[in-house]
Tab-separated table of C-alpha atoms in Angstrom:
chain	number	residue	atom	x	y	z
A	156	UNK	CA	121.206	-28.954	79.259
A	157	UNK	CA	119.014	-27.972	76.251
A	158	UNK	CA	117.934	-24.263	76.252
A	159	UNK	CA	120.128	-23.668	79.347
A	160	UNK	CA	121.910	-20.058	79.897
A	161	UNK	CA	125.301	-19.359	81.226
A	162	UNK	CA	124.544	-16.705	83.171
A	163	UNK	CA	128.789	-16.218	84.451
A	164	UNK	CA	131.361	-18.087	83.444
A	165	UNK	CA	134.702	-17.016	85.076
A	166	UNK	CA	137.984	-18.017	85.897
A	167	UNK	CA	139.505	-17.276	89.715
A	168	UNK	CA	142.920	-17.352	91.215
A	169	UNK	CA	143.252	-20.334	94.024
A	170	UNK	CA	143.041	-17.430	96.323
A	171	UNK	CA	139.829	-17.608	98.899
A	172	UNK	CA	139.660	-13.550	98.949
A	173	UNK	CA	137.490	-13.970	95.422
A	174	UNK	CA	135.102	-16.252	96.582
A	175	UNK	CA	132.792	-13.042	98.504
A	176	UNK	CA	132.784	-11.245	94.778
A	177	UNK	CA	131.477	-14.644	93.301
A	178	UNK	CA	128.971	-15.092	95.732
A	179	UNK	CA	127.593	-11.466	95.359
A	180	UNK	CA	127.442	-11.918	91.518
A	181	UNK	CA	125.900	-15.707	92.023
A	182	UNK	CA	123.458	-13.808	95.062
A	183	UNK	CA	121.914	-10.737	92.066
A	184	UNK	CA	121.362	-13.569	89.576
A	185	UNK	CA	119.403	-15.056	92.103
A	186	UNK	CA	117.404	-12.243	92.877
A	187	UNK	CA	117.383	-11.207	89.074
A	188	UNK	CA	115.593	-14.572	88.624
A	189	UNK	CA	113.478	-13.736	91.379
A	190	UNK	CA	114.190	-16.713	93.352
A	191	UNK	CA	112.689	-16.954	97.382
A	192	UNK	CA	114.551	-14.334	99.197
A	193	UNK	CA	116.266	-16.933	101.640
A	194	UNK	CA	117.253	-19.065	98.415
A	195	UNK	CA	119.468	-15.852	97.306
A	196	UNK	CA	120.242	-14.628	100.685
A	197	UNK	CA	121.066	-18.162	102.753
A	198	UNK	CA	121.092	-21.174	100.043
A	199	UNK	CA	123.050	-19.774	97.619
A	200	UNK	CA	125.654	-17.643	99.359
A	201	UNK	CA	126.487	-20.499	101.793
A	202	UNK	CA	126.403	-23.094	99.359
A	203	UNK	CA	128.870	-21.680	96.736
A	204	UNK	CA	131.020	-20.664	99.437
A	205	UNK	CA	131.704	-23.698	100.633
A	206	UNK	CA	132.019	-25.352	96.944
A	207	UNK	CA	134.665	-22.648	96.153
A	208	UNK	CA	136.557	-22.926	99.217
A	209	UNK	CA	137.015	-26.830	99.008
A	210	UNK	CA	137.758	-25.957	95.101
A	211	UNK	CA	140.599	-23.387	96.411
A	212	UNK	CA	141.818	-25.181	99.323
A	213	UNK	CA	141.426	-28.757	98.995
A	214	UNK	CA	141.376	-29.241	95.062
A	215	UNK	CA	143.964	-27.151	94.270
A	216	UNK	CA	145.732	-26.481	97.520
A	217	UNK	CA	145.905	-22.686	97.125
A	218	UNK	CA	148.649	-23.070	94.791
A	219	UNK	CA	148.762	-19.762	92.921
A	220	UNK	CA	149.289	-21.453	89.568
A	221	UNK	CA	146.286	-23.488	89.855
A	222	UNK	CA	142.565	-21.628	88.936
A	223	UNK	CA	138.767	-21.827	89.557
A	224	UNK	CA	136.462	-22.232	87.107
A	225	UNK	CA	132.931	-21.180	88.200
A	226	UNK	CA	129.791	-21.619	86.297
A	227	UNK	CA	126.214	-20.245	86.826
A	228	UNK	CA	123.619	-21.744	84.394
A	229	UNK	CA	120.232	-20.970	84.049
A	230	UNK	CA	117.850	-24.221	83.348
A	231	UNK	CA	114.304	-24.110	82.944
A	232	UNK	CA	113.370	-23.237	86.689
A	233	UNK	CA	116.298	-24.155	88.258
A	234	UNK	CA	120.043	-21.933	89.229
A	235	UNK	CA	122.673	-24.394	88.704
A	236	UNK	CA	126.729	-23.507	89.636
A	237	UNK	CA	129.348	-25.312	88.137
A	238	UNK	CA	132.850	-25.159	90.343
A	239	UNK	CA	136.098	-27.469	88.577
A	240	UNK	CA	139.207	-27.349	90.150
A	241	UNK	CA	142.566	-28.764	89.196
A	242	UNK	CA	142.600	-31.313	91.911
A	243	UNK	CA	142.487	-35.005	92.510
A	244	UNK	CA	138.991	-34.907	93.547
A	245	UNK	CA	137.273	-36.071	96.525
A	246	UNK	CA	134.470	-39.030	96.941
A	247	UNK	CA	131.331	-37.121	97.473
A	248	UNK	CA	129.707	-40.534	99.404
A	249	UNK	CA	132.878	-40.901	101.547
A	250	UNK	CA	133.171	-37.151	102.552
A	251	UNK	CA	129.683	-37.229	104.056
A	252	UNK	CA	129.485	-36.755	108.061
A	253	UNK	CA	126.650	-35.576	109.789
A	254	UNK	CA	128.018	-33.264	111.884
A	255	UNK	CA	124.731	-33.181	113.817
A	256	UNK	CA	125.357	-35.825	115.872
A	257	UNK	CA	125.978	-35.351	119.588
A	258	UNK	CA	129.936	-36.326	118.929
A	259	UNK	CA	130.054	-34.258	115.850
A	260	UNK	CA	127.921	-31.202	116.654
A	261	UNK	CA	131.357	-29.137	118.791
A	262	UNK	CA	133.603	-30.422	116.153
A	263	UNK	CA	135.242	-27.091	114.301
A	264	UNK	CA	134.768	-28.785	110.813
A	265	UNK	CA	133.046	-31.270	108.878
A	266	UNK	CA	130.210	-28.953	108.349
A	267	UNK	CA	130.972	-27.870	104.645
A	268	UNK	CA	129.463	-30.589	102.492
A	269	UNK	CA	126.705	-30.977	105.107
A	270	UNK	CA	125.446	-27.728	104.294
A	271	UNK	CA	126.138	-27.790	100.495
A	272	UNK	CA	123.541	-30.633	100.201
A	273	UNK	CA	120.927	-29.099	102.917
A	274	UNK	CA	120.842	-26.328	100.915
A	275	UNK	CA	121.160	-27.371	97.432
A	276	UNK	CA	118.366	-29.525	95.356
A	277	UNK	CA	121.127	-31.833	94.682
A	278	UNK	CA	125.434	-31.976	94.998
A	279	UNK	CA	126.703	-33.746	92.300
A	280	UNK	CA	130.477	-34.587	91.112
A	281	UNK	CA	131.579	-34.612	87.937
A	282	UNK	CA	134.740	-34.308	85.862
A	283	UNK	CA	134.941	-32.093	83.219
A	284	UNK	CA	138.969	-31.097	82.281
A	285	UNK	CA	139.375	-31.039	86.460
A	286	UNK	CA	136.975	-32.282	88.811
A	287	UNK	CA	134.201	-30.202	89.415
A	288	UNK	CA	131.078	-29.973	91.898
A	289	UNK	CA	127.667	-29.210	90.426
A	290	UNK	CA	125.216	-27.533	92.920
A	291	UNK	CA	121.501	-27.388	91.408
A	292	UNK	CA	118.735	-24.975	92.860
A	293	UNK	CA	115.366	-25.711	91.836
A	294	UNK	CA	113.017	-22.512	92.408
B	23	UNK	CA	133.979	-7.071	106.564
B	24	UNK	CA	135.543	-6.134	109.575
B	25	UNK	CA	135.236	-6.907	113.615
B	26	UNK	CA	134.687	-4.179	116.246
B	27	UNK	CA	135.267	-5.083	120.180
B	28	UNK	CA	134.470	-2.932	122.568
B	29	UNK	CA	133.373	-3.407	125.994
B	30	UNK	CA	130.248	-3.159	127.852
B	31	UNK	CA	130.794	-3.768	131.689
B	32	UNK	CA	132.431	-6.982	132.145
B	33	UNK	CA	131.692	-8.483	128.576
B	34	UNK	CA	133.595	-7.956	125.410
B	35	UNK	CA	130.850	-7.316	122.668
B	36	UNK	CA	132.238	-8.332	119.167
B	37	UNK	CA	130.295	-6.773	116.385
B	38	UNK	CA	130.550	-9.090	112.797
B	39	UNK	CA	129.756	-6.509	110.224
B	40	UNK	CA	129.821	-8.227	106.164
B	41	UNK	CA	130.252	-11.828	105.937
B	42	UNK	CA	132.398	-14.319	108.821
B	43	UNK	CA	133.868	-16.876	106.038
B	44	UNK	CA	136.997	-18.713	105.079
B	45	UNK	CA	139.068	-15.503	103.886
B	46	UNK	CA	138.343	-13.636	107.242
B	47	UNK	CA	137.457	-16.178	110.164
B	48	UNK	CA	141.121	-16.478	111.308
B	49	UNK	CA	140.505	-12.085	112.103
B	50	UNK	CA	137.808	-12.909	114.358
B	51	UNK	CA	139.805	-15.995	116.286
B	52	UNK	CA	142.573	-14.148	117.207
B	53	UNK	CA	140.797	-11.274	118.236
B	54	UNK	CA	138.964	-12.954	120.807
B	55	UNK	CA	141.635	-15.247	121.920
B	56	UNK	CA	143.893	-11.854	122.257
B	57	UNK	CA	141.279	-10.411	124.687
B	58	UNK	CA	140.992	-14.059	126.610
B	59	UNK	CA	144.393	-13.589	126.985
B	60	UNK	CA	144.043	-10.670	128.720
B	61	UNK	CA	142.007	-11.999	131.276
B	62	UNK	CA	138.832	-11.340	129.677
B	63	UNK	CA	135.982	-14.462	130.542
B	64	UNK	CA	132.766	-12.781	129.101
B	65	UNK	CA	131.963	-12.842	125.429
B	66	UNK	CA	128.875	-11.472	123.343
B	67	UNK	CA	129.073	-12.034	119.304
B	68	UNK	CA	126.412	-9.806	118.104
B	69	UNK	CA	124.960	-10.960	114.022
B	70	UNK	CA	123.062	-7.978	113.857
B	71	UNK	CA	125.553	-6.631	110.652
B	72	UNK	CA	126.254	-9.878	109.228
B	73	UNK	CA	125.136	-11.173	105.980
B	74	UNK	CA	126.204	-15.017	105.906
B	75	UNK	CA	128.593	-17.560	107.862
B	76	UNK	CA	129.873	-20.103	105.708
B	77	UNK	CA	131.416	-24.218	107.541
B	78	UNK	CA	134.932	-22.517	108.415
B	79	UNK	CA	133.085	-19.381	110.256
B	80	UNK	CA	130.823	-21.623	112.079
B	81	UNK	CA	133.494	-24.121	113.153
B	82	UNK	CA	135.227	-20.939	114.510
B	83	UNK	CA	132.563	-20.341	116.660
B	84	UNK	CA	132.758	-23.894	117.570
B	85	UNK	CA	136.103	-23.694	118.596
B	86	UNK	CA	136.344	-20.230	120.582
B	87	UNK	CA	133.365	-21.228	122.451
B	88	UNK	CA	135.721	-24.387	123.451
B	89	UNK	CA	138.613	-22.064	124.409
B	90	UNK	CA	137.025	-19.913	126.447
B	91	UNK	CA	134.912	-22.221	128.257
B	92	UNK	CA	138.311	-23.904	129.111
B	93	UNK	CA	139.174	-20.732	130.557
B	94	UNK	CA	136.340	-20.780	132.878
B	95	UNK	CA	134.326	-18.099	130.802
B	96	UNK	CA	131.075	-18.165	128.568
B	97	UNK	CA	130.291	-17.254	124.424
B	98	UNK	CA	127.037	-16.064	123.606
B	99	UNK	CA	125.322	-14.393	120.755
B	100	UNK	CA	122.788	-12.222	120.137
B	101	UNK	CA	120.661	-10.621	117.170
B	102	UNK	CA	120.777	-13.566	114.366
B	103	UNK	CA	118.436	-12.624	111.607
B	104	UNK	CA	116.421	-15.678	110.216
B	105	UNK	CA	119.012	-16.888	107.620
B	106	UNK	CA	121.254	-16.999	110.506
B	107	UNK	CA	119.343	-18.520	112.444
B	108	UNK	CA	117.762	-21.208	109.688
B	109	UNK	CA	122.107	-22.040	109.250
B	110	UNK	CA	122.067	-22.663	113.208
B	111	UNK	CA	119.296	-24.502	113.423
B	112	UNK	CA	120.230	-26.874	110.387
B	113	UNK	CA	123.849	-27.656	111.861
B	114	UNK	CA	122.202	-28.018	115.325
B	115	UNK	CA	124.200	-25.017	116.896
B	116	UNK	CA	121.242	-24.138	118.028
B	117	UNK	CA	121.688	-26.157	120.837
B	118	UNK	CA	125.186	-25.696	121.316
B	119	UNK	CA	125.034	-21.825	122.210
B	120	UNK	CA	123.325	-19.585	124.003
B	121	UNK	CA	121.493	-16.900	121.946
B	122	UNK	CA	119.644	-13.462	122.505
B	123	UNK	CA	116.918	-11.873	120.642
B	124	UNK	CA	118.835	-9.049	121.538
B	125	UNK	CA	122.370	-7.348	122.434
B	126	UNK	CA	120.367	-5.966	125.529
B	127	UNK	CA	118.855	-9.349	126.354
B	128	UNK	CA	122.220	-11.460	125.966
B	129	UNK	CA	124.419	-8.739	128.259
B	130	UNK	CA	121.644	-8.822	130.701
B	131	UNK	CA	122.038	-12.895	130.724
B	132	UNK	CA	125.455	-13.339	131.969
């Protein structure tokens, strides 16, 4: 990412109490950037969220010795987030449901990843010392 | 963040002011399921204060609006501002619930 800025770079507990104080920082660099207002008020917000709460409780099982590292990087026109976990990672392709479907749609989960890559401009894993989930939002 | 409930007539209104996510969902579940307890069969869930519902707060939804229609009673909501509404309408929930323009409108539907 040539000429890219980090515009956070922090380290959180395994503790899902943080993730509302990332978002809010994640939501004014959005509107700092003067992204669309439903981008920084909808997209981002609910997309983070649920990248940070798989991180917490899936990756690293909300074991308290176990942290979050989350990302924001500026690029050209676009908002990207970086979340790594300490986990064992998960298969992006084999996590996907549509939980649209009739005999998905009053199921209480499955809706997290759906979401991440309605409102993202892509979901991407990657492994970088833990496994991580890149979210990119192109203006 | 933080849930009022107060009643109005026969329905329990439940008032989601900040954000209904991961950290606070399991609040609002056992507040309604304490008043279904109770007896209670009507439910209103009015967005008007909320900023953002993230998977586990919608799947919440999902799954109270099970437990009281098991119970022989009805969920609806009311007052979803247009991210709100954008998140229902991309998961389909749209179709799954009954929602009001208004808290007037919804209490006036049961």
């Amino acid at each position: 990412m040539g000429g890219a800025t980090v515009a956070f770079d922090l380290s959180i507990p395994s503790d899902v109490q943080y993730i509302e104080g990332i978002v809010e920082l994640a939501r004014q660099r959005c509107r700092e950037l003067k992204f669309p207002a439903q981008k920084c008020s909808l997209n981002v917000p609910v997309a983070l969220s649920e990248a940070l709460s798989n991180a917490i409780l899936r990756g690293n099982e909300s074991l308290p010795n176990k942290h979050v590292r989350v990302r924001a990087i500026i690029d050209g026109g676009s908002l990207v987030f970086e979340v790594v976990d300490e986990g064992a990672g998960f298969d992006l392709k084999s996590s996907n449901i549509d939980c649209t479907t009739p005999e998905n749609v009053e199921k209480e989960e499955g809706r997290g990843l759906f979401l991440m890559q309605r409102l993202m401009d892509s979901v991407e894993s990657f492994v970088d010392d833990g496994n991580g989930v890149r979210l990119t939002l192109r203006r | 963040m933080s849930f009022s409930i107060k009643k109005q007539g026969e329905v329990v209104v439940v008032d989601v002011e900040g954000q209904l996510i991961v950290g606070n969902r399991q609040e609002l579940k056992q507040k309604v399921l304490d008043e279904l307890e109770k007896g209670e069969k009507k439910f209103l869930i009015d967005f008007s204060q909320t900023g953002y519902i993230d998977s586990s707060g919608l799947g919440v939804l999902v799954s109270l609006s099970k437990k009281i229609r098991e119970q022989g009673g009805e969920l609806r909501l009311a007052n979803l501002n247009d991210d709100l509404q954008t998140l229902f309408e991309l998961t389909k929930l749209d179709t799954l619930f009954q929602i009001s323009d208004t808290r007037e409108r919804a209490l006036e539907s049961f």
